[in-house]
XYZ file of C-alpha atoms in Angstrom:
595
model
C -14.305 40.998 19.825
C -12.901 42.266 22.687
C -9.608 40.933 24.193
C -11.192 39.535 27.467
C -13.875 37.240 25.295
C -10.454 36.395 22.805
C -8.331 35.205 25.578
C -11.392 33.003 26.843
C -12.225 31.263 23.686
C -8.334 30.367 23.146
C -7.766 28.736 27.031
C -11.318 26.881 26.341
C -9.719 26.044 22.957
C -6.713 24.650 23.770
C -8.476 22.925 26.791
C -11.271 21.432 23.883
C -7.973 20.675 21.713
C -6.555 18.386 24.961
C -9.788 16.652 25.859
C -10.651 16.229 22.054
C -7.308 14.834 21.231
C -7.692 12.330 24.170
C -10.559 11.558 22.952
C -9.544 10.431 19.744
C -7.091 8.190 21.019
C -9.235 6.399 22.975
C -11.659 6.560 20.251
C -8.724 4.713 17.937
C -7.716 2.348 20.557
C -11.468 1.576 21.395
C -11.959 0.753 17.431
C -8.660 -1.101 16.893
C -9.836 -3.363 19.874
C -13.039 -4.218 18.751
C -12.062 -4.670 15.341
C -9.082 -7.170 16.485
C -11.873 -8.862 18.171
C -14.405 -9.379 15.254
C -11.187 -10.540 13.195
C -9.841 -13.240 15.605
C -13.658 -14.736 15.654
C -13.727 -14.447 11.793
C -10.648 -16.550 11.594
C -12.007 -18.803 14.351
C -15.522 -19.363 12.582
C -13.318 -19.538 9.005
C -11.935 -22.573 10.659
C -14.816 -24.728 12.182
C -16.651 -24.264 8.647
C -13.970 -25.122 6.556
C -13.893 -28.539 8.659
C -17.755 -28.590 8.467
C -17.736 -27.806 4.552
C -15.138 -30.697 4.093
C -17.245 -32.610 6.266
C -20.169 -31.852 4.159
C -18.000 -32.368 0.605
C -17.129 -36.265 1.890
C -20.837 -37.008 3.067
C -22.063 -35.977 -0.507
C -19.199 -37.602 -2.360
C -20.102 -40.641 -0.374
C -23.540 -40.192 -1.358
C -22.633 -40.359 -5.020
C -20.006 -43.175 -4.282
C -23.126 -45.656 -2.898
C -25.273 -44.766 -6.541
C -22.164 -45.513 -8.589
C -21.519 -49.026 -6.257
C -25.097 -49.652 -5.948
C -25.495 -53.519 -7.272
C -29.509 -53.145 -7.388
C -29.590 -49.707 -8.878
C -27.677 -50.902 -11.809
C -29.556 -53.736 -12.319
C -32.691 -51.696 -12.154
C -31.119 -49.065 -14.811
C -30.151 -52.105 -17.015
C -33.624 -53.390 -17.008
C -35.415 -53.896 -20.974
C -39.114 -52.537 -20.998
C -41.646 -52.157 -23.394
C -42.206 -55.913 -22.863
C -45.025 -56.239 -19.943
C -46.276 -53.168 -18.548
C -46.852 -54.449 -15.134
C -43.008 -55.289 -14.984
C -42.520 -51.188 -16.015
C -44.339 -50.226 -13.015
C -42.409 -52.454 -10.934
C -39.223 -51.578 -11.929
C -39.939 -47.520 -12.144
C -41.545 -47.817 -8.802
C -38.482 -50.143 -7.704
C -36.073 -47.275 -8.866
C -37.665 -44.875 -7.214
C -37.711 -46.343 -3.702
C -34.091 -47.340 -4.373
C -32.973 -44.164 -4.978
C -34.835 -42.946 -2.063
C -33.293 -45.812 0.052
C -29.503 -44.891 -0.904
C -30.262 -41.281 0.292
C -31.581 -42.045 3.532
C -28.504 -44.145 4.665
C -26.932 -41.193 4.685
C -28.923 -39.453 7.529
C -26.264 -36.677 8.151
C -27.947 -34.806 4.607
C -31.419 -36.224 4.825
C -31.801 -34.401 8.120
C -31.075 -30.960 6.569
C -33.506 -31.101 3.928
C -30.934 -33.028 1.442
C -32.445 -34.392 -1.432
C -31.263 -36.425 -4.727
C -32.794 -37.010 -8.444
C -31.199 -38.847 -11.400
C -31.688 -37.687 -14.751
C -31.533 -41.104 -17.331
C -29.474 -41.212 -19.910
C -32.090 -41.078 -22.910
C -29.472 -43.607 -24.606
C -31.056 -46.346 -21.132
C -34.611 -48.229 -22.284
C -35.432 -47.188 -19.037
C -35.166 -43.599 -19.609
C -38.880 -44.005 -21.356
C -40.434 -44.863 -18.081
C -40.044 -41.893 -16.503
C -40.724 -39.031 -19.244
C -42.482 -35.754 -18.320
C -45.605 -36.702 -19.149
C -46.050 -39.788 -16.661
C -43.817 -38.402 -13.758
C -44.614 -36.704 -11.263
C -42.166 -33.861 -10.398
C -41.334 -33.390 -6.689
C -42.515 -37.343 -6.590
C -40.169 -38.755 -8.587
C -36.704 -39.326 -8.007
C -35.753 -40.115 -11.572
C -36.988 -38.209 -14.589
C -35.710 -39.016 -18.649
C -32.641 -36.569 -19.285
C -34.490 -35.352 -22.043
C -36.207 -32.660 -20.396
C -33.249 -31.315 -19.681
C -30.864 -31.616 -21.889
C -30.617 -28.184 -23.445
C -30.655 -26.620 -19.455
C -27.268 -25.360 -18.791
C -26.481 -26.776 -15.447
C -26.902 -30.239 -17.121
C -24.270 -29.149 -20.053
C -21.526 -28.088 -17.756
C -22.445 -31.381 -15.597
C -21.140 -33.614 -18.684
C -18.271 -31.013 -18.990
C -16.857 -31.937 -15.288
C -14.946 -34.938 -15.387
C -14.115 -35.709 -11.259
C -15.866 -32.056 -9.667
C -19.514 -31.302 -9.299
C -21.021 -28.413 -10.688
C -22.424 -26.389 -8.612
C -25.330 -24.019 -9.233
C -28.424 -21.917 -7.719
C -31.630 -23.008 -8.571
C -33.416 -19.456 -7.718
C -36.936 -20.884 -8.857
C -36.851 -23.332 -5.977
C -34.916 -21.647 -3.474
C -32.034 -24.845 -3.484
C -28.480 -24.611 -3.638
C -27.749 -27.809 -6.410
C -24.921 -30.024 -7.296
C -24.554 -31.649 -10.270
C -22.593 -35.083 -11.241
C -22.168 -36.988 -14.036
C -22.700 -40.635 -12.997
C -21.703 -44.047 -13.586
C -22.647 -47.774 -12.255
C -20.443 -49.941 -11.859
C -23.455 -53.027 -12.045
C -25.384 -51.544 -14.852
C -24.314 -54.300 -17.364
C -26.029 -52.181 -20.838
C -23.676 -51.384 -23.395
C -20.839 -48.955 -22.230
C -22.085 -44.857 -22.461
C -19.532 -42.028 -22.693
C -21.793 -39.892 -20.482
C -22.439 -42.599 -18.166
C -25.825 -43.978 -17.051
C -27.012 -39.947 -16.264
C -26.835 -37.183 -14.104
C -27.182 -36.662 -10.592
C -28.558 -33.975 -8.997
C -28.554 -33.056 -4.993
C -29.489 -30.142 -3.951
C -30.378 -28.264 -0.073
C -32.223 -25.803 0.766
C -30.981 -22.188 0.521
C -32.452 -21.737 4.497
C -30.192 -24.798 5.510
C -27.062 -23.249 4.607
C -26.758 -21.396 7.891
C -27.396 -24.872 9.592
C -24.636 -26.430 7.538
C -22.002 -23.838 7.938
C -23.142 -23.223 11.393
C -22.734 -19.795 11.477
C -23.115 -17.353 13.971
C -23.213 -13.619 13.632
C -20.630 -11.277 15.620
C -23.080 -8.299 15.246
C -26.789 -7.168 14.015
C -25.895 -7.284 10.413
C -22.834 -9.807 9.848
C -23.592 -12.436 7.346
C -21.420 -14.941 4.640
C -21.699 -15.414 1.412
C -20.728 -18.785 -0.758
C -19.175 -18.138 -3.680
C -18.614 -21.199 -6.669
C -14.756 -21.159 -8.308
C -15.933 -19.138 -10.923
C -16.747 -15.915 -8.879
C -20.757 -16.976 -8.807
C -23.155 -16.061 -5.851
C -24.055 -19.186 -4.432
C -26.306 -17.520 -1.009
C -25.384 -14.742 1.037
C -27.411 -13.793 4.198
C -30.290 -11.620 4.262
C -28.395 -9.147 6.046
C -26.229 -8.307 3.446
C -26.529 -6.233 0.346
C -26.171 -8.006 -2.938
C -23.004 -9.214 -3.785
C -23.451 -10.688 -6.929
C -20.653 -8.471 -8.493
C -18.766 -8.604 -5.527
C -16.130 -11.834 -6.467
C -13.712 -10.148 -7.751
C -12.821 -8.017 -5.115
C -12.041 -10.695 -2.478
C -11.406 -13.830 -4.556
C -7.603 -15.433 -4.114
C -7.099 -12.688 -0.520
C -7.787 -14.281 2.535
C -6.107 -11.526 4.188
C -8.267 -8.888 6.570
C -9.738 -6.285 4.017
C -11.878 -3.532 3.839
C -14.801 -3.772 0.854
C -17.340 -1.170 -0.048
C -20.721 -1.957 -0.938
C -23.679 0.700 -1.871
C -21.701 3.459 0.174
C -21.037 1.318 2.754
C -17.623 -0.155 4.530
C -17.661 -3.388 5.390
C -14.937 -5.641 6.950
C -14.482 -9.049 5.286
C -12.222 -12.115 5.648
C -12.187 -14.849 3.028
C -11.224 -18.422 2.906
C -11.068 -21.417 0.098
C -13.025 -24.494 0.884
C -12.920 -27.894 -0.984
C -14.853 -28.220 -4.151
C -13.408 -24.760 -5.441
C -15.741 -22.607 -3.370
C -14.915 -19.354 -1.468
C -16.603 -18.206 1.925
C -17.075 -14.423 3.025
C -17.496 -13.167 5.885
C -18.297 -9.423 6.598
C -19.674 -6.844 9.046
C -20.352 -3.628 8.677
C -17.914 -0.847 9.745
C -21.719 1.028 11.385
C -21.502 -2.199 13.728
C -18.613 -1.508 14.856
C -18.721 2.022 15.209
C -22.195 1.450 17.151
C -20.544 -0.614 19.874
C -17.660 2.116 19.775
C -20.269 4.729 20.501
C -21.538 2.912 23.427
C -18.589 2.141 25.054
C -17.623 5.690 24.411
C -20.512 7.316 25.831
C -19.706 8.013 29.805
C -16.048 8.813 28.248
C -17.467 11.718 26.703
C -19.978 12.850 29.656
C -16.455 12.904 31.779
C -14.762 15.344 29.050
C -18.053 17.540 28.773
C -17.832 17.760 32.594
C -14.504 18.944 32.275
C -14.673 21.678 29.644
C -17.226 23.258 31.551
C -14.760 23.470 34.572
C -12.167 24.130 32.263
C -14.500 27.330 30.734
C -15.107 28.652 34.130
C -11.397 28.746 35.390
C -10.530 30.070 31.835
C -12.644 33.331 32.297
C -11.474 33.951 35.785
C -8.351 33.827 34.828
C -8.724 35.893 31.300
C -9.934 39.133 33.132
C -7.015 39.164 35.298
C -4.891 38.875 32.531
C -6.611 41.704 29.884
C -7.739 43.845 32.506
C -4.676 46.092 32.381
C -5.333 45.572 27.900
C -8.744 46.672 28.045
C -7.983 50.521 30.406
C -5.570 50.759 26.999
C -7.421 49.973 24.671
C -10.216 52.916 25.680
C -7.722 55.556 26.342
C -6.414 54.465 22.302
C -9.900 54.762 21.291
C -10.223 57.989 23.159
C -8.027 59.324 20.556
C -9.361 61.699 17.500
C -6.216 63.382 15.916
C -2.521 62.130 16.925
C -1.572 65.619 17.237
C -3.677 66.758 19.891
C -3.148 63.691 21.960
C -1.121 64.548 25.379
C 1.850 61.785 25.490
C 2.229 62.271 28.990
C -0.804 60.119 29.326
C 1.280 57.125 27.900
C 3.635 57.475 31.007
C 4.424 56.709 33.862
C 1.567 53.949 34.519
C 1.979 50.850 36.883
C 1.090 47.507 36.183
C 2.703 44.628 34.018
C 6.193 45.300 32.624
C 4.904 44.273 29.334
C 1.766 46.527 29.743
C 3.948 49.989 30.779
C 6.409 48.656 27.944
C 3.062 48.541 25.365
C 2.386 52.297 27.201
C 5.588 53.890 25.925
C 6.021 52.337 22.385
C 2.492 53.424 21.697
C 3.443 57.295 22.518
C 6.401 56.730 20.434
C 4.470 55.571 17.576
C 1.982 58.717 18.062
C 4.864 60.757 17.506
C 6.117 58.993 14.530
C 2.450 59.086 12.771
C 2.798 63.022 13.560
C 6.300 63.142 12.129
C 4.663 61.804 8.981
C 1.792 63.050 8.409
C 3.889 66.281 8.280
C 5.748 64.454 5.778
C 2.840 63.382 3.420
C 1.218 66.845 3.682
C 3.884 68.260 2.218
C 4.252 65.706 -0.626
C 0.512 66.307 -1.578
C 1.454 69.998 -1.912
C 4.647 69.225 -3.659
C 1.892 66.908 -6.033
C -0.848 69.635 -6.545
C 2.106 72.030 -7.736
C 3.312 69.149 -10.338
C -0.479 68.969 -11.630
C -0.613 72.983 -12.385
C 2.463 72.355 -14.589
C 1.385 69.596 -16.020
C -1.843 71.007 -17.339
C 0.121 74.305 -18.256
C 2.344 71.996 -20.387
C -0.345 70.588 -22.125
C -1.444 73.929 -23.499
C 1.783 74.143 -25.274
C 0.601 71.232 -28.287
C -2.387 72.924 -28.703
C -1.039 76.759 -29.033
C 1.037 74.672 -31.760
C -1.794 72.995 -33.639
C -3.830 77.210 -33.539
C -0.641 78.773 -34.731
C -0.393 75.584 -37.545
C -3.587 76.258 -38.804
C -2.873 80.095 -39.083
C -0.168 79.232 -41.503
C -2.142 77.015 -43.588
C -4.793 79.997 -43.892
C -2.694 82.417 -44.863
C -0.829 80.429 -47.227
C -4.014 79.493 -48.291
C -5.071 82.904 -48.880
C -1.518 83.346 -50.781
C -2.045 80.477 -53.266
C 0.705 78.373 -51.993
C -1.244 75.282 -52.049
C 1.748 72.917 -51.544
C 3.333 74.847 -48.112
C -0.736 74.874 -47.131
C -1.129 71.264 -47.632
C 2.760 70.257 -45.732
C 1.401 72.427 -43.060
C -1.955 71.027 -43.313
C -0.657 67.150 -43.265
C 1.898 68.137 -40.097
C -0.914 69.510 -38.212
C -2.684 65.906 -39.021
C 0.519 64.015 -38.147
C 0.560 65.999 -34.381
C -2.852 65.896 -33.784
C -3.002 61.974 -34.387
C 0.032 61.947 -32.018
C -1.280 63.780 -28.944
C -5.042 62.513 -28.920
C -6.288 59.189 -26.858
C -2.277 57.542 -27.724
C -3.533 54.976 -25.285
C -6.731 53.907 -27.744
C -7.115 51.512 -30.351
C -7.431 52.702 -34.125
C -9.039 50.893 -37.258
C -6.214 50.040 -39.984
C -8.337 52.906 -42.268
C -7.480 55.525 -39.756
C -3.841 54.350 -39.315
C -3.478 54.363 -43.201
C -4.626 57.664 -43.098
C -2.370 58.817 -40.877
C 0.437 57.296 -42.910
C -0.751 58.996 -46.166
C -0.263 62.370 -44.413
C 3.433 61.209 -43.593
C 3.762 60.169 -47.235
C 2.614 63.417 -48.684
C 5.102 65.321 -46.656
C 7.814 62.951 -47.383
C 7.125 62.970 -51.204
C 7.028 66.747 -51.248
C 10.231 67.182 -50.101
C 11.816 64.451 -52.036
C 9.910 64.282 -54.960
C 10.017 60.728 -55.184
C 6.641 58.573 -56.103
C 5.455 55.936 -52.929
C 2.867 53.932 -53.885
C 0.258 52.387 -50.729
C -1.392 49.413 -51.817
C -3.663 47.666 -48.961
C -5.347 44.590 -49.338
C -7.539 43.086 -46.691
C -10.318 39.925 -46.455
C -12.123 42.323 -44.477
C -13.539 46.011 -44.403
C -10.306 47.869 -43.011
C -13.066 49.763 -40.660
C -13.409 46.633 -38.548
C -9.552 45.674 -37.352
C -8.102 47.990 -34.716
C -4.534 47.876 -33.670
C -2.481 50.266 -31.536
C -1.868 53.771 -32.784
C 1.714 54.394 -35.065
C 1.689 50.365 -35.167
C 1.516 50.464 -38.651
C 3.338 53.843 -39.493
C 7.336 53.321 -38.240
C 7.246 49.645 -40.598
C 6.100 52.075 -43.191
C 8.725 55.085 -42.511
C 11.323 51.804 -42.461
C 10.707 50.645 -46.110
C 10.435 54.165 -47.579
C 13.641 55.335 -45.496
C 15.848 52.082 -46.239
C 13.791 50.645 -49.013
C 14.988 52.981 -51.559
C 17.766 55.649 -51.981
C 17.496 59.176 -53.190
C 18.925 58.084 -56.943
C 15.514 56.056 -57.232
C 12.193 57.192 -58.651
C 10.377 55.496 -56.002
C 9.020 52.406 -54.441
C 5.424 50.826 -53.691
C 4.377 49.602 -50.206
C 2.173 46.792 -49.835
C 0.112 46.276 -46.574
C -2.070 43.273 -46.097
C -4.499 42.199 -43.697
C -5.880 38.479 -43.144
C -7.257 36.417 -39.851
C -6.443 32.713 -39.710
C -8.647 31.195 -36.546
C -8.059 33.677 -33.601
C -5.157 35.352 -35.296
C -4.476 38.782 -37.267
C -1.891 39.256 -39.328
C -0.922 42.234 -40.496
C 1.713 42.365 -43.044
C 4.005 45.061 -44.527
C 6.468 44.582 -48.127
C 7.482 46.450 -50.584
C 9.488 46.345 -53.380
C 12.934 48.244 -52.099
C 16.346 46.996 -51.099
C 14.759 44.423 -48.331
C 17.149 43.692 -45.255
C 18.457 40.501 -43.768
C 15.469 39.093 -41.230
C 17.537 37.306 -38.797
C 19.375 40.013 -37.722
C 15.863 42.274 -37.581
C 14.593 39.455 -35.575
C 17.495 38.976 -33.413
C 17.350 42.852 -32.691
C 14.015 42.631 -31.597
C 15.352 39.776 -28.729
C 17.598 42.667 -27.583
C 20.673 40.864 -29.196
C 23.708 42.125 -30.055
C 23.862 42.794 -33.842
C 25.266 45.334 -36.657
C 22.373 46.775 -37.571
C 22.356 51.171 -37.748
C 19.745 52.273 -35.823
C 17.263 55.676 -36.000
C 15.950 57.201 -32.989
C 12.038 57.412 -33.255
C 9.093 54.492 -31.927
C 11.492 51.859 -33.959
C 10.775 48.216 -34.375
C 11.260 47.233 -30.741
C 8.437 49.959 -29.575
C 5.862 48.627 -31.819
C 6.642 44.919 -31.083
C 6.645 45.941 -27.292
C 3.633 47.430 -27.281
C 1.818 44.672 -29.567
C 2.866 42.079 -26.953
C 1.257 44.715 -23.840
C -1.760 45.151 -25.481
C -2.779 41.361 -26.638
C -0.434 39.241 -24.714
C 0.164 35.224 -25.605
C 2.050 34.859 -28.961
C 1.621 38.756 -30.180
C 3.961 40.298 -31.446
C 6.327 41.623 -34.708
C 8.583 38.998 -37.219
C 10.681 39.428 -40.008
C 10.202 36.881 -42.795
C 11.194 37.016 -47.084
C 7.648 36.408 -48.676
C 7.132 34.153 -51.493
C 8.291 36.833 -54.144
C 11.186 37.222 -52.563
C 10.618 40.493 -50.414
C 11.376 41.326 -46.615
C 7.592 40.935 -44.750
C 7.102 42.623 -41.544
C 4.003 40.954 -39.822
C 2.587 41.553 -37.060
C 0.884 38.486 -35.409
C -2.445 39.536 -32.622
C -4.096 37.245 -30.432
C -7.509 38.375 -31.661
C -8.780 36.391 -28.328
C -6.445 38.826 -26.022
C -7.779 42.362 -27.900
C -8.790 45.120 -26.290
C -12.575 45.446 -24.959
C -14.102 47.557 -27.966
C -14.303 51.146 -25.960
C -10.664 51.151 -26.351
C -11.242 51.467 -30.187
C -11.652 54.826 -31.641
């Protein structure tokens, strides 16, 4: 991208960062308005229906105080029957249009839909009038309590002993209420759950009407909610909120809720009788109104950006004109050391352009200055790579002029100097081939076996190799002369030169993803903490060989399988100084390291 079309996009950038910024704050203020709005008419509508819902408690409780007072009702209840069945008709039929009368005294709920039935006491002679068989529902105003005595709305009823219960009736659509009631006229022997249970109930489509409410935006609504958390209606605008109590119950403060992946804003309030109105509109209502409101806000900033964009690239060229004659003369160049540095002076324009002019010839003669340097590193290099391979013809002129001397001594019938010479040409070759690679145990013992033979026929002292493993020794690999310096260690302080000899036990075992590989034998031992320690690079009086050594082949176990890898010194079970090494058989090597 060229410098002209850079130094565009960042003016129109930081003139899109201004104009969005502003943006946002207006945006905020804009939303904190609105919202402030919508919650000042929540807590204005909160308060007219929680004096219309108290309003509405007293006109019911009235309602059940004129059935409790009611001198003919409890006559009528105290009635005997069975007697003349003309008087039965009377007095069910008498019952029925008192009940009906009581009801529409109170014309404040009979004009929104309000209606009342009493459920007899079975214990009332009465009660028989007005069984399920003879009644007619939706006729009747009084029914026998039988019918519904296992329903639970009727059980809690008897439960309440001064509140109503209140309930949804979802097969009818009704919003109920449910008292236990008494009469003070009914002159029949004395009942514990009084003469039976009343039952109001409204319409579900009243509500509205009763609470009078009146939605802020497209999709505000309430919701009723009984003292124990129970959906009593909601509006059809919202989504179900029948698991929704226990968000909002006992906070009337301002909240945000969020239902089916949506945010809504709600404000709460307690009304008599235990219950718990909601009110809530969508956060997409407000934002819609926000998005209105903002609309010729954002025409005005569009309209600027494009002036903005325009003065931007006017002013851009002027600026990277004097940039972009560099940059071709720069890209002119093919090899620093050809380049004519007079071309780099002596130009008019900016002072920071002529400045730019002269540190860039400077820096052409630098890059010359080392490039003359690096050239004559790579010959220096090339030089060191001739000696190197020379040098490595010196092991191998070795090995020839080894195996010479095993021939001839071969040919001379000194089998023991062949089979020294034989074993030391085994010990070098091992030493000098792939040292990087990963060996099986079998060809590590093998090696050590030469280094055994040569050390036995000089000393003439019997070592013993006993391996044990719970698999073939084929299949674990370790790292070349792992195995071989914890050998050389027990044979060199294991035993001394006034003993006949000593037997070295190596053992091989896997325990979930670990391998342990374990080395003993039956010489002098050594104490382990001071072994360990020296491993830790502590200070300790311990004489020490030169050779790989302990701390090599712990080193190099840690390198090559990381995590808790690694060499410790224990005493085993019989007593004897164990050297084990411990491999992370989840860290190994990838397999074409193995040889």
């Amino acid at each position: 991208m060229s410098i002209t079309k850079r130094s565009f996009m960042i003016i129109c950038l930081i003139i899109s960062g201004i104009l969005l910024t502003l943006n946002l704050v207006t945006y905020g203020l804009f939303r904190y308005s609105i919202t402030d709005q919508i919650l000042t008419s929540y807590d204005t509508l909160v308060d007219a229906n929680n004096s219309l819902c108290r309003l509405f408690t007293q006109e019911l409780d009235q309602l059940t105080y004129l059935y409790t007072t009611d001198e003919e009702l409890g006559n009528l209840l105290s009635m005997p029957v069975g007697e003349d069945s003309l008087e039965d008709l009377q007095t069910k039929s008498a019952l029925n249009s008192r009940m009906a009368y009581v009801l529409n005294s109170q014309t404040a709920l009979s004009n929104k839909g309000f209606s009342s039935v009493l459920y007899i006491n079975p214990a009332l002679p009465v009660s028989t009038l007005f069984q399920s068989d003879t009644t007619i529902r939706r006729v009747s105003r009084l029914f026998s309590a039988e019918t519904v005595l296992h329903e639970e709305w009727y059980q809690n009823a008897h439960e309440q002993v001064t509140r109503q219960y209140i309930f949804v009736d979802g097969e009818e659509g009704r919003l109920c209420f449910a008292k236990k009631l008494q009469n003070s006229h009914y002159s029949g022997p004395r009942l514990q759950d009084g003469v039976g249970v009343l039952l109001c109930s409204v319409p579900a489509n009243r509500i509205p009407q009763i609470f009078s409410f009146h939605p802020l935006t497209a999709n505000s609504g309430f919701a009723i909610f009984s003292r124990d958390g129970a959906l009593l209606y909601q509006s059809d605008t919202l989504p179900d909120l029948s698991d929704a109590a226990s968000q909002f119950l006992g906070d009337t403060a301002h909240q945000e809720l969020s239902l089916n992946g949506s945010s809504y804003i709600y404000s709460s309030a307690e009304l008599d009788w235990g219950l718990h109105l909601l009110f809530l509109t969508p956060y997409s209502d407000i934002t819609g109104q926000l998005h209105r409101v903002m609309l010729p806000y954002l025409i005005c900033s569009l309209i600027f950006l494009i002036i903005g964009a325009l003065s931007s690239l006017l002013l851009s060229r002027g600026i990277t004109r004097p940039v972009v004659h560099l940059t071709r003369k720069i890209e002119s160049i093919e090899d620093t050391r050809t380049v004519d540095l007079a071309a780099f002076s002596g130009l008019t324009g900016p002072p920071e352009i002529r400045r730019l002019n002269t540190s860039f010839g400077d820096l052409i003669r630098r890059v010359n200055r080392l490039t003359g340097q690096i050239q004559k590193a790579a010959e220096q290099r090339r030089i060191s790579e001739l000696r190197a391979l020379q040098a490595q013809m010196n092991p191998h002129f070795v090995l020839n002029a080894m195996n010479t001397v095993n021939y001839m001594a071969l040919m001379r019938g000194q089998d023991d100097i062949a089979a020294t010479v034989d074993s030391i040409a085994s010990l070098m070759r091992y030493s000098i081939t792939d040292p990087d690679k990963l060996v099986s145990i079998h060809t590590e013992v093998e090696n050590i076996r030469e280094y055994i033979s040569i050390y036995t026929l000089r000393f003439r002292q019997e070592i013993r190799l006993e391996i044990s493993a719970d698999r073939p020794d084929t299949e674990i690999f370790i790292p070349k002369f792992t195995l071989q310096p914890l050998v050389e260690n027990s044979i060199r302080h294991g035993i001394t030169r006034q003993d006949a000899g000593i037997t070295v036990f190596l053992r091989a075992w896997e325990d979930e993803d670990r391998l342990y590989v374990q080395v003993t034998d039956t010489g002098r031992g050594a104490d382990p903490d001071k072994l360990n320690a020296y491993l830790r690079y502590e200070d300790v009086d311990l004489k020490v060989s030169h050779g790989f050594g302990i701390r090599n082949v712990n080193e190099r176990i840690q390198l090559h399988f990381g995590g808790d890898s690694g060499l410790t010194f224990s005493i085993d079970p019989d007593g004897r100084l164990a050297a084990t090494l411990t491999i992370c058989t989840d860290k190994k090597s990838a397999p074409d390291n193995k040889i």
